[in-house]
Tab-separated table of N, CA and C in Angstrom:
chain	number	residue	atom	x	y	z
A	1	MET	N	0.854	-1.165	0.000
A	1	MET	CA	0.000	0.000	0.000
A	1	MET	C	0.899	1.226	0.000
A	2	ASN	N	0.673	2.115	-0.919
A	2	ASN	CA	1.461	3.343	-0.947
A	2	ASN	C	0.623	4.496	-0.418
A	3	ALA	N	1.231	5.662	-0.322
A	3	ALA	CA	0.531	6.826	0.241
A	3	ALA	C	-0.706	7.183	-0.571
A	4	GLU	N	-0.653	6.959	-1.875
A	4	GLU	CA	-1.784	7.307	-2.735
A	4	GLU	C	-2.994	6.419	-2.443
A	5	THR	N	-2.775	5.112	-2.314
A	5	THR	CA	-3.900	4.212	-2.054
A	5	THR	C	-4.365	4.278	-0.610
A	6	ALA	N	-3.479	4.674	0.304
A	6	ALA	CA	-3.855	4.751	1.710
A	6	ALA	C	-4.895	5.838	1.961
A	7	HIS	N	-4.917	6.843	1.115
A	7	HIS	CA	-5.827	7.959	1.313
A	7	HIS	C	-6.880	8.059	0.226
A	8	ALA	N	-7.038	7.011	-0.540
A	8	ALA	CA	-8.027	7.036	-1.624
A	8	ALA	C	-9.433	7.102	-1.043
A	9	ALA	N	-10.271	7.860	-1.684
A	9	ALA	CA	-11.662	7.960	-1.251
A	9	ALA	C	-12.372	6.641	-1.517
A	10	PRO	N	-13.255	6.233	-0.619
A	10	PRO	CA	-13.985	4.997	-0.857
A	10	PRO	C	-14.883	5.132	-2.089
A	11	THR	N	-14.993	4.050	-2.819
A	11	THR	CA	-15.858	4.062	-3.997
A	11	THR	C	-17.051	3.175	-3.722
A	12	GLY	N	-18.215	3.715	-3.896
A	12	GLY	CA	-19.428	2.943	-3.693
A	12	GLY	C	-19.805	2.840	-2.233
A	13	PRO	N	-20.897	2.125	-1.996
A	13	PRO	CA	-21.401	1.996	-0.617
A	13	PRO	C	-20.501	1.112	0.240
A	14	SER	N	-20.519	1.357	1.535
A	14	SER	CA	-19.741	0.550	2.471
A	14	SER	C	-20.429	-0.797	2.685
A	15	ARG	N	-19.711	-1.703	3.316
A	15	ARG	CA	-20.282	-3.012	3.653
A	15	ARG	C	-21.526	-2.839	4.524
A	16	SER	N	-21.465	-1.909	5.457
A	16	SER	CA	-22.605	-1.650	6.333
A	16	SER	C	-23.804	-1.130	5.538
A	17	ASP	N	-23.556	-0.252	4.570
A	17	ASP	CA	-24.635	0.266	3.728
A	17	ASP	C	-25.292	-0.861	2.929
A	18	ILE	N	-24.464	-1.738	2.369
A	18	ILE	CA	-24.990	-2.865	1.583
A	18	ILE	C	-25.791	-3.789	2.494
A	19	ASP	N	-25.271	-4.054	3.691
A	19	ASP	CA	-25.963	-4.900	4.658
A	19	ASP	C	-27.339	-4.321	4.999
A	20	GLN	N	-27.395	-3.036	5.288
A	20	GLN	CA	-28.672	-2.413	5.646
A	20	GLN	C	-29.647	-2.407	4.465
A	21	THR	N	-29.132	-2.163	3.271
A	21	THR	CA	-29.988	-2.177	2.087
A	21	THR	C	-30.527	-3.579	1.839
A	22	LEU	N	-29.668	-4.579	1.982
A	22	LEU	CA	-30.096	-5.959	1.762
A	22	LEU	C	-31.142	-6.379	2.790
A	23	ARG	N	-30.976	-5.981	4.025
A	23	ARG	CA	-31.975	-6.290	5.058
A	23	ARG	C	-33.314	-5.628	4.719
A	24	ALA	N	-33.266	-4.384	4.233
A	24	ALA	CA	-34.498	-3.684	3.857
A	24	ALA	C	-35.174	-4.377	2.677
A	25	ILE	N	-34.383	-4.846	1.731
A	25	ILE	CA	-34.942	-5.564	0.578
A	25	ILE	C	-35.637	-6.837	1.038
A	26	LEU	N	-34.970	-7.610	1.882
A	26	LEU	CA	-35.573	-8.853	2.386
A	26	LEU	C	-36.857	-8.554	3.150
A	27	ARG	N	-36.836	-7.512	3.970
A	27	ARG	CA	-38.033	-7.129	4.732
A	27	ARG	C	-39.172	-6.777	3.776
A	28	ASP	N	-38.888	-5.937	2.809
A	28	ASP	CA	-39.931	-5.436	1.917
A	28	ASP	C	-40.453	-6.501	0.956
A	29	VAL	N	-39.550	-7.240	0.336
A	29	VAL	CA	-39.961	-8.231	-0.664
A	29	VAL	C	-40.666	-9.423	-0.022
A	30	LEU	N	-40.157	-9.854	1.128
A	30	LEU	CA	-40.711	-11.056	1.756
A	30	LEU	C	-41.783	-10.750	2.791
A	31	GLY	N	-41.985	-9.477	3.101
A	31	GLY	CA	-42.993	-9.105	4.092
A	31	GLY	C	-42.611	-9.517	5.501
A	32	LEU	N	-41.310	-9.543	5.788
A	32	LEU	CA	-40.837	-9.911	7.119
A	32	LEU	C	-40.898	-8.697	8.032
A	33	ASP	N	-40.964	-8.926	9.341
A	33	ASP	CA	-40.950	-7.770	10.225
A	33	ASP	C	-39.504	-7.361	10.513
A	34	GLN	N	-39.350	-6.110	10.894
A	34	GLN	CA	-38.016	-5.532	11.083
A	34	GLN	C	-37.204	-6.291	12.128
A	35	ALA	N	-37.840	-6.692	13.207
A	35	ALA	CA	-37.122	-7.410	14.268
A	35	ALA	C	-36.536	-8.722	13.748
A	36	GLN	N	-37.291	-9.425	12.899
A	36	GLN	CA	-36.787	-10.683	12.351
A	36	GLN	C	-35.570	-10.423	11.465
A	37	VAL	N	-35.667	-9.422	10.611
A	37	VAL	CA	-34.569	-9.101	9.702
A	37	VAL	C	-33.354	-8.602	10.483
A	38	ASP	N	-33.584	-7.802	11.513
A	38	ASP	CA	-32.484	-7.310	12.354
A	38	ASP	C	-31.758	-8.467	13.036
A	39	GLY	N	-32.462	-9.558	13.277
A	39	GLY	CA	-31.877	-10.712	13.945
A	39	GLY	C	-31.083	-11.633	13.031
A	40	PHE	N	-31.082	-11.375	11.734
A	40	PHE	CA	-30.313	-12.212	10.815
A	40	PHE	C	-28.831	-12.098	11.138
A	41	ASP	N	-28.169	-13.255	11.206
A	41	ASP	CA	-26.714	-13.257	11.315
A	41	ASP	C	-26.152	-14.013	10.123
A	42	ALA	N	-24.848	-14.193	10.084
A	42	ALA	CA	-24.196	-14.802	8.929
A	42	ALA	C	-24.766	-16.181	8.598
A	43	ASP	N	-25.153	-16.927	9.619
A	43	ASP	CA	-25.616	-18.304	9.414
A	43	ASP	C	-27.121	-18.444	9.252
A	44	THR	N	-27.844	-17.350	9.250
A	44	THR	CA	-29.292	-17.432	9.098
A	44	THR	C	-29.628	-18.034	7.742
A	45	GLY	N	-30.392	-19.102	7.753
A	45	GLY	CA	-30.786	-19.763	6.518
A	45	GLY	C	-31.828	-18.949	5.764
A	46	LEU	N	-31.720	-18.918	4.461
A	46	LEU	CA	-32.680	-18.189	3.636
A	46	LEU	C	-33.506	-19.168	2.814
A	47	PHE	N	-33.091	-19.450	1.585
A	47	PHE	CA	-33.876	-20.318	0.710
A	47	PHE	C	-33.946	-21.722	1.310
A	48	GLY	N	-35.163	-22.207	1.473
A	48	GLY	CA	-35.363	-23.505	2.108
A	48	GLY	C	-35.566	-23.400	3.614
A	49	HIS	N	-35.308	-22.225	4.170
A	49	HIS	CA	-35.471	-22.011	5.613
A	49	HIS	C	-36.558	-20.987	5.914
A	50	LEU	N	-36.690	-19.991	5.053
A	50	LEU	CA	-37.746	-18.994	5.208
A	50	LEU	C	-38.884	-19.362	4.266
A	51	PRO	N	-40.045	-19.696	4.795
A	51	PRO	CA	-41.151	-20.073	3.914
A	51	PRO	C	-41.529	-18.964	2.935
A	52	GLU	N	-41.264	-17.720	3.314
A	52	GLU	CA	-41.595	-16.593	2.435
A	52	GLU	C	-40.697	-16.535	1.197
A	53	LEU	N	-39.510	-17.143	1.282
A	53	LEU	CA	-38.560	-17.092	0.167
A	53	LEU	C	-38.695	-18.359	-0.674
A	54	ASP	N	-39.743	-18.346	-1.515
A	54	ASP	CA	-39.933	-19.455	-2.449
A	54	ASP	C	-39.378	-19.044	-3.810
A	55	SER	N	-39.526	-19.908	-4.794
A	55	SER	CA	-38.930	-19.627	-6.105
A	55	SER	C	-39.497	-18.363	-6.741
A	56	MET	N	-40.768	-18.074	-6.515
A	56	MET	CA	-41.352	-16.843	-7.068
A	56	MET	C	-40.780	-15.611	-6.370
A	57	ALA	N	-40.562	-15.693	-5.081
A	57	ALA	CA	-40.016	-14.557	-4.328
A	57	ALA	C	-38.564	-14.288	-4.706
A	58	VAL	N	-37.825	-15.318	-5.117
A	58	VAL	CA	-36.426	-15.124	-5.516
A	58	VAL	C	-36.343	-14.126	-6.669
A	59	ALA	N	-37.231	-14.243	-7.646
A	59	ALA	CA	-37.222	-13.322	-8.784
A	59	ALA	C	-37.429	-11.885	-8.310
A	60	GLY	N	-38.369	-11.664	-7.417
A	60	GLY	CA	-38.609	-10.332	-6.874
A	60	GLY	C	-37.428	-9.821	-6.066
A	61	LEU	N	-36.825	-10.712	-5.294
A	61	LEU	CA	-35.668	-10.358	-4.490
A	61	LEU	C	-34.520	-9.892	-5.377
A	62	LEU	N	-34.232	-10.653	-6.429
A	62	LEU	CA	-33.127	-10.307	-7.318
A	62	LEU	C	-33.396	-9.008	-8.061
A	63	THR	N	-34.629	-8.788	-8.474
A	63	THR	CA	-34.989	-7.546	-9.165
A	63	THR	C	-34.810	-6.345	-8.240
A	64	GLU	N	-35.248	-6.473	-6.995
A	64	GLU	CA	-35.075	-5.381	-6.025
A	64	GLU	C	-33.608	-5.129	-5.732
A	65	MET	N	-32.817	-6.197	-5.653
A	65	MET	CA	-31.377	-6.032	-5.429
A	65	MET	C	-30.764	-5.239	-6.582
A	66	GLU	N	-31.158	-5.575	-7.799
A	66	GLU	CA	-30.640	-4.836	-8.955
A	66	GLU	C	-31.004	-3.359	-8.863
A	67	ASP	N	-32.258	-3.089	-8.558
A	67	ASP	CA	-32.739	-1.705	-8.507
A	67	ASP	C	-32.093	-0.904	-7.378
A	68	ARG	N	-32.097	-1.456	-6.181
A	68	ARG	CA	-31.642	-0.680	-5.021
A	68	ARG	C	-30.127	-0.620	-4.875
A	69	LEU	N	-29.434	-1.644	-5.379
A	69	LEU	CA	-27.978	-1.653	-5.273
A	69	LEU	C	-27.292	-1.210	-6.572
A	70	ASP	N	-28.105	-0.923	-7.594
A	70	ASP	CA	-27.598	-0.482	-8.896
A	70	ASP	C	-26.599	-1.489	-9.463
A	71	ILE	N	-27.041	-2.758	-9.506
A	71	ILE	CA	-26.211	-3.841	-10.021
A	71	ILE	C	-26.980	-4.579	-11.117
A	72	VAL	N	-26.267	-5.432	-11.846
A	72	VAL	CA	-26.891	-6.302	-12.835
A	72	VAL	C	-26.596	-7.737	-12.417
A	73	ILE	N	-27.649	-8.537	-12.311
A	73	ILE	CA	-27.507	-9.945	-11.947
A	73	ILE	C	-27.889	-10.773	-13.158
A	74	GLU	N	-26.926	-11.498	-13.683
A	74	GLU	CA	-27.162	-12.382	-14.828
A	74	GLU	C	-27.689	-13.722	-14.323
A	75	ASP	N	-28.425	-14.423	-15.183
A	75	ASP	CA	-28.971	-15.723	-14.803
A	75	ASP	C	-27.886	-16.677	-14.302
A	76	GLU	N	-26.732	-16.656	-14.965
A	76	GLU	CA	-25.660	-17.582	-14.582
A	76	GLU	C	-25.006	-17.215	-13.245
A	77	ASP	N	-25.290	-16.008	-12.730
A	77	ASP	CA	-24.765	-15.595	-11.430
A	77	ASP	C	-25.517	-16.249	-10.274
A	78	VAL	N	-26.727	-16.688	-10.537
A	78	VAL	CA	-27.618	-17.165	-9.480
A	78	VAL	C	-27.419	-18.660	-9.263
A	79	ASP	N	-27.140	-19.019	-8.009
A	79	ASP	CA	-27.055	-20.434	-7.653
A	79	ASP	C	-27.570	-20.622	-6.230
A	80	GLY	N	-27.743	-21.848	-5.855
A	80	GLY	CA	-28.293	-22.154	-4.542
A	80	GLY	C	-27.413	-21.695	-3.404
A	81	GLU	N	-26.117	-21.688	-3.612
A	81	GLU	CA	-25.189	-21.318	-2.553
A	81	GLU	C	-25.367	-19.857	-2.127
A	82	MET	N	-25.587	-18.972	-3.088
A	82	MET	CA	-25.739	-17.550	-2.754
A	82	MET	C	-27.005	-17.285	-1.960
A	83	LEU	N	-27.998	-18.151	-2.088
A	83	LEU	CA	-29.277	-17.964	-1.398
A	83	LEU	C	-29.412	-18.825	-0.143
A	84	GLU	N	-28.372	-19.603	0.152
A	84	GLU	CA	-28.457	-20.536	1.270
A	84	GLU	C	-28.480	-19.832	2.629
A	85	THR	N	-27.594	-18.861	2.813
A	85	THR	CA	-27.515	-18.144	4.087
A	85	THR	C	-27.452	-16.639	3.842
A	86	TYR	N	-27.694	-15.894	4.904
A	86	TYR	CA	-27.610	-14.439	4.789
A	86	TYR	C	-26.199	-14.016	4.392
A	87	SER	N	-25.177	-14.643	4.962
A	87	SER	CA	-23.802	-14.264	4.622
A	87	SER	C	-23.503	-14.537	3.154
A	88	GLY	N	-24.068	-15.609	2.604
A	88	GLY	CA	-23.867	-15.902	1.185
A	88	GLY	C	-24.488	-14.841	0.298
A	89	LEU	N	-25.689	-14.407	0.658
A	89	LEU	CA	-26.368	-13.377	-0.131
A	89	LEU	C	-25.654	-12.039	0.015
A	90	LEU	N	-25.187	-11.724	1.211
A	90	LEU	CA	-24.468	-10.476	1.439
A	90	LEU	C	-23.145	-10.467	0.663
A	91	ALA	N	-22.418	-11.565	0.696
A	91	ALA	CA	-21.157	-11.646	-0.056
A	91	ALA	C	-21.397	-11.482	-1.546
A	92	PHE	N	-22.468	-12.107	-2.048
A	92	PHE	CA	-22.832	-11.966	-3.462
A	92	PHE	C	-23.124	-10.506	-3.789
A	93	ALA	N	-23.939	-9.848	-2.950
A	93	ALA	CA	-24.307	-8.439	-3.184
A	93	ALA	C	-23.064	-7.560	-3.161
A	94	GLU	N	-22.186	-7.787	-2.209
A	94	GLU	CA	-20.961	-6.989	-2.117
A	94	GLU	C	-20.101	-7.156	-3.364
A	95	ALA	N	-19.959	-8.390	-3.834
A	95	ALA	CA	-19.156	-8.643	-5.040
A	95	ALA	C	-19.764	-7.960	-6.257
A	96	LYS	N	-21.079	-7.996	-6.381
A	96	LYS	CA	-21.734	-7.354	-7.526
A	96	LYS	C	-21.591	-5.831	-7.469
A	97	VAL	N	-21.663	-5.254	-6.278
A	97	VAL	CA	-21.507	-3.798	-6.144
A	97	VAL	C	-20.094	-3.395	-6.554
A	98	VAL	N	-19.089	-4.184	-6.164
A	98	VAL	CA	-17.712	-3.886	-6.539
A	98	VAL	C	-17.538	-3.966	-8.050
A	99	GLU	N	-18.210	-4.935	-8.687
A	99	GLU	CA	-18.135	-5.098	-10.150
A	99	GLU	C	-18.716	-3.905	-10.898
A	100	SER	N	-19.772	-3.306	-10.348
A	100	SER	CA	-20.494	-2.276	-11.098
A	100	SER	C	-19.803	-0.928	-11.104
């Protein structure tokens, strides 16, 4: 790390911003209450664990992620692993934000 990169301005939203946006998306798309979403940790199961997150809800979730995070999600980007836990979905969202 040199002096130039040490003082570079951050580009894009912070991890905390992405986390809060993703929690809001899950709350809004799935109709979850705020307390439940606030309680999500890295190991919280999503697809297959939340009855609200069925295959139809996944499409809405991904569309909202694209809109609110200003990202593009290609069909080949989507797999079961990214939807398995909250940490998987957050890592996916963070990677897509960095790409954009």
